[in-house]
CSV table of C-alpha atoms and ligand atoms in Angstrom, one decimal:
chain,number,residue,atom,x,y,z
U,215,MET,CA,75.8,114.1,100.3
U,216,TYR,CA,76.3,110.4,100.9
U,217,ARG,CA,78.7,110.3,98.0
U,218,LEU,CA,81.0,112.9,99.4
U,219,LEU,CA,81.1,111.4,102.9
U,220,ILE,CA,81.7,107.9,101.6
U,221,ALA,CA,84.9,109.2,100.0
U,222,LEU,CA,86.0,110.3,103.4
U,223,LEU,CA,85.3,106.9,104.9
U,224,CYS,CA,87.4,105.3,102.2
U,225,LEU,CA,90.5,107.4,103.1
U,226,PRO,CA,91.7,105.1,105.9
U,227,PHE,CA,91.5,102.2,103.5
U,228,LEU,CA,93.5,104.1,100.9
U,229,ALA,CA,96.0,105.1,103.5
U,230,SER,CA,96.4,101.5,104.6
U,231,THR,CA,97.0,100.3,101.0
U,232,ALA,CA,99.4,103.0,100.0
U,233,PRO,CA,102.1,102.9,98.6
U,234,ALA,CA,100.9,102.1,95.1
U,235,GLN,CA,102.7,98.8,94.7
U,236,GLU,CA,100.6,97.3,97.5
U,237,LEU,CA,97.3,97.7,95.6
U,238,HIS,CA,95.6,94.5,94.5
U,239,PRO,CA,96.8,93.4,91.1
U,240,GLN,CA,93.2,93.5,89.9
U,241,ALA,CA,93.2,97.3,90.6
U,242,TYR,CA,95.8,97.9,87.9
U,243,GLU,CA,94.1,95.5,85.6
U,244,LEU,CA,90.6,97.1,86.0
U,245,ALA,CA,91.9,100.6,85.9
U,246,GLU,CA,93.5,99.8,82.5
U,247,LEU,CA,90.4,98.0,81.4
U,248,ARG,CA,88.1,101.0,82.1
U,249,GLY,CA,90.5,103.7,81.1
U,250,ASP,CA,88.8,106.4,83.2
U,251,ILE,CA,89.9,105.6,86.8
U,252,SER,CA,93.3,105.4,88.4
U,253,PRO,CA,94.6,102.2,90.1
U,254,GLU,CA,94.0,103.8,93.4
U,255,GLU,CA,90.3,104.6,92.5
U,256,ALA,CA,89.9,101.0,91.2
U,257,GLU,CA,91.2,99.8,94.6
U,258,ILE,CA,88.5,101.9,96.3
U,259,ALA,CA,85.8,100.4,94.0
U,260,LEU,CA,87.1,96.9,94.6
U,261,GLU,CA,86.9,97.4,98.4
U,262,LEU,CA,83.4,98.7,98.1
U,263,MET,CA,82.5,95.8,95.8
U,264,PHE,CA,84.0,93.2,98.2
U,265,ARG,CA,82.0,94.6,101.1
U,266,HIS,CA,78.8,95.0,99.0
U,267,ILE,CA,79.1,91.3,97.8
U,268,ALA,CA,79.8,90.3,101.4
U,269,TYR,CA,76.4,91.8,102.4
U,270,VAL,CA,74.7,90.1,99.5
U,271,LEU,CA,76.2,86.8,100.6
U,272,HIS,CA,74.9,87.3,104.2
U,273,HIS,CA,71.5,88.1,102.8
U,274,GLU,CA,71.4,84.8,100.9
U,275,VAL,CA,72.7,83.0,103.9
U,276,GLY,CA,69.7,84.5,105.7
U,277,HIS,CA,67.4,82.8,103.1
U,278,LEU,CA,69.3,79.6,103.5
U,279,LEU,CA,68.9,79.5,107.3
U,280,ILE,CA,65.2,80.4,107.0
U,281,ASN,CA,64.6,77.5,104.6
U,282,GLU,CA,67.0,74.9,105.9
U,283,LEU,CA,66.0,75.4,109.5
U,284,ASP,CA,62.3,75.9,108.6
U,285,LEU,CA,62.2,79.1,110.6
U,286,PRO,CA,58.9,80.9,110.9
U,287,VAL,CA,58.7,84.1,109.0
U,288,LEU,CA,55.9,86.5,110.1
U,289,GLY,CA,56.3,89.1,107.4
U,290,TRP,CA,57.9,89.2,104.0
U,291,GLU,CA,60.9,86.8,103.6
U,292,GLU,CA,63.0,89.4,101.8
U,293,ASP,CA,62.7,91.8,104.7
U,294,ALA,CA,63.4,88.9,107.1
U,295,ALA,CA,66.5,88.0,105.1
U,296,ASP,CA,67.7,91.6,105.4
U,297,SER,CA,67.1,91.8,109.1
U,298,LEU,CA,68.8,88.4,109.7
U,299,SER,CA,71.8,89.3,107.6
U,300,THR,CA,72.2,92.7,109.3
U,301,LEU,CA,71.9,91.0,112.7
U,302,LEU,CA,74.5,88.3,111.8
U,303,LEU,CA,76.9,91.1,110.8
U,304,ILE,CA,76.2,93.2,113.9
U,305,TRP,CA,76.8,90.1,116.1
U,306,GLY,CA,80.2,89.8,114.5
U,307,ASP,CA,83.3,92.0,114.4
U,308,SER,CA,82.1,95.6,114.7
U,309,GLU,CA,84.6,97.2,112.3
U,310,ASP,CA,83.9,94.5,109.7
U,311,ALA,CA,80.2,95.0,110.2
U,312,PHE,CA,80.5,98.8,109.9
U,313,ARG,CA,82.3,98.6,106.6
U,314,THR,CA,80.1,95.9,105.1
U,315,LEU,CA,76.9,97.6,106.1
U,316,ASP,CA,78.2,101.0,104.9
U,317,SER,CA,78.9,99.5,101.5
U,318,ALA,CA,75.5,97.8,101.3
U,319,ILE,CA,73.8,101.1,102.1
U,320,TYR,CA,75.9,102.9,99.6
U,321,GLY,CA,74.9,100.3,97.0
U,322,TRP,CA,71.2,100.8,97.8
U,323,VAL,CA,71.6,104.6,97.6
U,324,LEU,CA,73.1,104.2,94.1
U,325,GLY,CA,70.4,101.7,93.1
U,326,HIS,CA,67.8,104.2,94.2
U,327,GLU,CA,69.5,107.1,92.3
U,328,ARG,CA,69.7,105.1,89.1
U,329,GLY,CA,66.2,103.6,89.4
U,330,GLY,CA,64.2,106.8,89.2
U,331,MET,CA,60.6,106.8,90.3
U,332,PRO,CA,59.4,103.2,91.0
U,333,GLY,CA,56.8,101.9,88.6
U,334,ALA,CA,54.5,98.9,89.2
U,335,ASP,CA,57.2,96.4,88.6
U,336,ARG,CA,59.4,97.7,91.5
U,337,LEU,CA,56.4,98.4,93.8
U,338,ALA,CA,55.1,94.9,93.3
U,339,ASP,CA,58.5,93.3,93.8
U,340,GLU,CA,59.0,91.1,96.8
U,341,HIS,CA,62.0,93.3,97.9
U,342,SER,CA,61.3,96.6,99.6
U,343,LEU,CA,62.5,99.6,97.8
U,344,ASP,CA,66.3,100.2,98.0
U,345,LEU,CA,66.1,103.3,100.2
U,346,GLN,CA,63.6,101.5,102.5
U,347,ARG,CA,66.0,98.6,102.9
U,348,ALA,CA,68.8,101.1,103.6
U,349,TYR,CA,66.8,103.0,106.3
U,350,HIS,CA,65.5,99.8,108.0
U,351,SER,CA,69.1,98.4,108.2
U,352,VAL,CA,70.4,101.7,109.5
U,353,CYS,CA,67.7,101.7,112.1
U,354,MET,CA,68.8,98.2,113.3
U,355,MET,CA,72.4,99.4,113.4
U,356,ILE,CA,71.8,102.5,115.5
U,357,GLY,CA,69.3,100.6,117.6
U,358,ALA,CA,72.1,98.1,118.3
U,359,ASP,CA,74.9,100.7,118.9
U,360,ALA,CA,74.3,104.3,118.2
U,361,GLU,CA,77.9,105.2,119.0
U,362,ILE,CA,79.3,103.1,116.2
U,363,TYR,CA,76.6,103.5,113.5
U,364,THR,CA,75.3,107.1,113.9
U,365,PRO,CA,77.7,108.4,111.2
U,366,ILE,CA,75.9,106.1,108.7
U,367,ALA,CA,72.5,107.4,109.9
U,368,ASP,CA,73.8,110.9,109.4
U,369,LYS,CA,74.8,110.3,105.9
U,370,LEU,CA,71.3,109.0,105.1
U,371,ASN,CA,69.7,112.0,106.8
U,372,MET,CA,67.8,109.5,109.0
U,373,PRO,CA,64.9,111.5,110.5
U,374,GLU,CA,65.2,112.1,114.3
U,375,ALA,CA,61.8,110.7,115.0
U,376,ARG,CA,62.7,107.3,113.5
U,377,ARG,CA,66.1,107.3,115.2
U,378,GLN,CA,64.3,107.5,118.6
U,379,ARG,CA,62.2,104.4,117.8
U,380,CYS,CA,65.2,102.3,116.6
U,381,PRO,CA,66.4,100.9,120.0
U,382,GLY,CA,63.0,99.5,120.7
U,383,GLU,CA,62.6,98.2,117.2
U,384,PHE,CA,66.0,96.6,117.3
U,385,ASN,CA,65.4,95.0,120.7
U,386,ARG,CA,62.2,93.4,119.5
U,387,LEU,CA,63.9,92.1,116.3
U,388,GLN,CA,66.9,90.7,118.2
U,389,ARG,CA,64.7,89.0,120.8
U,390,SER,CA,62.5,87.5,118.0
U,391,TRP,CA,65.5,86.2,116.0
U,392,ASP,CA,67.2,84.9,119.2
U,393,ALA,CA,64.0,82.9,120.0
U,394,VAL,CA,63.7,81.3,116.6
U,395,LEU,CA,67.5,80.7,116.2
U,396,GLU,CA,68.2,79.4,119.7
U,397,PRO,CA,67.0,75.7,119.1
U,398,HIS,CA,69.3,75.6,116.0
U,399,ARG,CA,72.5,76.9,117.5
U,400,ARG,CA,75.2,74.2,117.5
U,401,PRO,CA,75.7,72.9,121.0
U,402,GLU,CA,79.3,72.8,122.3
U,403,GLY,CA,80.8,69.4,121.6
U,404,GLN,CA,78.4,68.6,118.7
U,405,ALA,CA,80.1,68.1,115.3
U,406,GLU,CA,80.1,71.1,113.0
U,407,SER,CA,77.5,71.3,110.2
U,408,VAL,CA,78.7,70.5,106.7
U,409,VAL,CA,78.9,73.7,104.7
U,410,HIS,CA,80.9,73.4,101.5
U,411,ALA,CA,82.7,76.5,100.1
U,412,VAL,CA,83.0,76.0,96.3
U,413,TRP,CA,84.7,78.3,93.8
U,414,LEU,CA,83.9,77.4,90.2
U,415,ASP,CA,86.1,78.8,87.4
U,416,PRO,CA,85.2,82.2,86.2
U,417,ASP,CA,85.2,83.2,82.5
U,418,GLU,CA,87.6,85.8,81.1
U,419,ASP,CA,85.3,88.7,81.8
U,420,THR,CA,84.7,87.9,85.5
U,421,ALA,CA,88.1,86.6,86.4
U,422,PRO,CA,89.4,89.8,88.1
U,423,TYR,CA,86.4,90.0,90.4
U,424,ALA,CA,86.3,86.2,91.1
U,425,SER,CA,90.0,86.0,91.9
U,426,LEU,CA,89.7,88.9,94.4
U,427,LEU,CA,86.7,87.4,96.2
U,428,ARG,CA,88.5,84.0,96.3
U,429,ASP,CA,91.9,85.5,97.4
U,430,GLU,CA,90.1,87.3,100.3
U,431,GLY,CA,88.3,84.0,101.2
U,432,LEU,CA,84.8,85.5,101.2
U,433,ILE,CA,82.8,82.3,100.8
U,434,ASP,CA,85.3,80.2,102.9
U,435,MET,CA,84.9,82.6,105.9
U,436,ALA,CA,81.1,82.6,105.6
U,437,ALA,CA,80.9,78.8,105.3
U,438,ALA,CA,83.2,78.3,108.4
U,439,GLN,CA,81.1,80.7,110.5
U,440,LEU,CA,77.8,79.0,109.4
U,441,ALA,CA,79.2,75.5,110.1
U,442,ASP,CA,80.4,76.6,113.5
U,443,ALA,CA,77.3,78.6,114.6
U,444,PHE,CA,74.3,76.5,113.6
U,445,HIS,CA,73.2,72.8,113.4
U,446,ILE,CA,72.0,72.6,109.8
U,447,PRO,CA,70.3,69.2,109.2
U,448,ARG,CA,71.6,68.6,105.6
U,449,GLU,CA,74.8,69.4,103.8
U,450,VAL,CA,74.7,72.9,102.3
U,451,GLY,CA,77.0,74.8,100.0
U,452,LEU,CA,78.0,78.3,99.2
U,453,VAL,CA,79.1,78.5,95.5
U,454,GLY,CA,80.9,81.2,93.6
U,455,ARG,CA,80.2,80.8,89.9
U,456,ASN,CA,79.3,82.4,86.6
U,457,CYS,CA,75.5,82.3,86.2
U,458,GLY,CA,75.1,84.2,82.9
U,459,HIS,CA,73.4,87.1,84.8
U,460,PRO,CA,74.3,89.4,87.7
U,461,ASN,CA,72.5,87.9,90.7
U,462,ALA,CA,72.7,85.8,93.9
U,463,TYR,CA,70.2,83.4,95.2
U,464,TYR,CA,69.4,80.4,97.5
U,465,VAL,CA,68.6,77.3,95.5
U,466,PRO,CA,66.4,75.1,97.8
U,467,ASP,CA,66.5,72.0,95.5
U,468,TYR,CA,70.3,71.8,95.8
U,469,ALA,CA,70.6,73.3,99.3
U,470,ARG,CA,73.1,76.0,98.2
U,471,VAL,CA,73.6,79.7,97.6
U,472,ASP,CA,74.9,80.7,94.2
U,473,LEU,CA,76.9,83.9,94.2
U,474,CYS,CA,77.3,85.0,90.6
U,475,TYR,CA,80.6,86.6,89.6
U,476,GLU,CA,78.6,88.8,87.2
U,477,LEU,CA,77.1,90.5,90.2
U,478,ALA,CA,80.6,91.4,91.5
U,479,ALA,CA,81.4,92.9,88.1
U,480,LEU,CA,78.2,94.9,88.1
U,481,SER,CA,78.9,96.1,91.7
U,482,PHE,CA,82.5,97.1,90.8
U,483,HIS,CA,81.4,99.2,87.8
U,484,MET,CA,78.5,100.8,89.8
U,485,PHE,CA,81.0,102.1,92.4
U,486,ALA,CA,83.6,103.0,89.8
U,487,ASP,CA,81.1,105.0,87.8
U,488,ASP,CA,80.1,106.9,90.9
U,489,ILE,CA,83.8,107.6,91.7
U,490,VAL,CA,84.2,109.1,88.2
U,491,ALA,CA,81.0,111.1,88.6
U,492,ARG,CA,82.1,112.5,92.0
U,493,ARG,CA,85.5,113.4,90.6
U,494,GLN,CA,83.9,115.3,87.7
U,495,GLN,CA,81.5,117.1,90.0
U,496,ALA,CA,84.4,118.1,92.3
U,497,ALA,CA,86.4,119.4,89.3
U,498,GLU,CA,83.4,121.4,88.1
U,499,ALA,CA,82.9,122.9,91.5
U,500,ARG,CA,86.5,124.1,91.5
U,501,LEU,CA,86.1,126.0,88.2
U,502,PRO,CA,86.0,129.8,88.6
U,503,ALA,CA,82.7,131.4,88.0
U,504,SER,CA,82.5,132.8,84.5
U,505,ALA,CA,82.6,136.6,84.2
U,506,PRO,CA,79.2,138.2,83.8
U,507,ALA,CA,78.3,139.2,80.3
U,508,ASN,CA,78.4,142.9,79.6
I,159,ZN,ZN1,66.6,87.8,99.0
């Protein structure tokens, strides 16, 4: 259900990038590399990857703020980082927030579908389960603005009873974050915080993803917003790099967030795999029913 609707959501993006020669060069490169998707489908997967990674970066920025500003966390830090990142997005440009959160939720749905029944490892993990993270974020979104975000709640089949509680839950969360962030907002006239945006060289395998993230200025935009919005006592950095594994994390000893190019590659292929699966399902659904055996 979610899969079919996400395709519809992607249509405006496709329309805005047609004709074919306006696709990102990486779309042609990655379509050829995989061999099972068209450049147009690779462009959709790249857009989803970019938005998904943008959410991950916001989540890690949430960890950075919690630790650098020594914010109180009255619950699990992973859940707090999710709620802070969702809030930072909601407070920004609404179209941008919609697309970024929509891709994050699509990623969690795919993660849930691939993960199967959670065993002890996942239940004991500090992160909530993927679908729980999705529902909590959607609850914040419709609590903040039901008109904008209800289509995403509909795709997730968000139960009506929870929807009704979301405005109250969102208001409580927003007031709580406002209270702890307020002393750390940069006063007008005070120098901006120092937030370095650093792009380290990718290797051959991750170059297409790294170059797209860099061309679109993902880390640079986040660093500029962070420097402008908050007074952060020490210099901090947002770093795009190869890590040797697909992940992203805040590194307290070095006051920086590492965003691993391998995670962008993993994200791209996750969305591309789903696009292929959906295309195959749609083709099978169009096949005529076989004649009954005599
Ligand atoms: Zn985290």
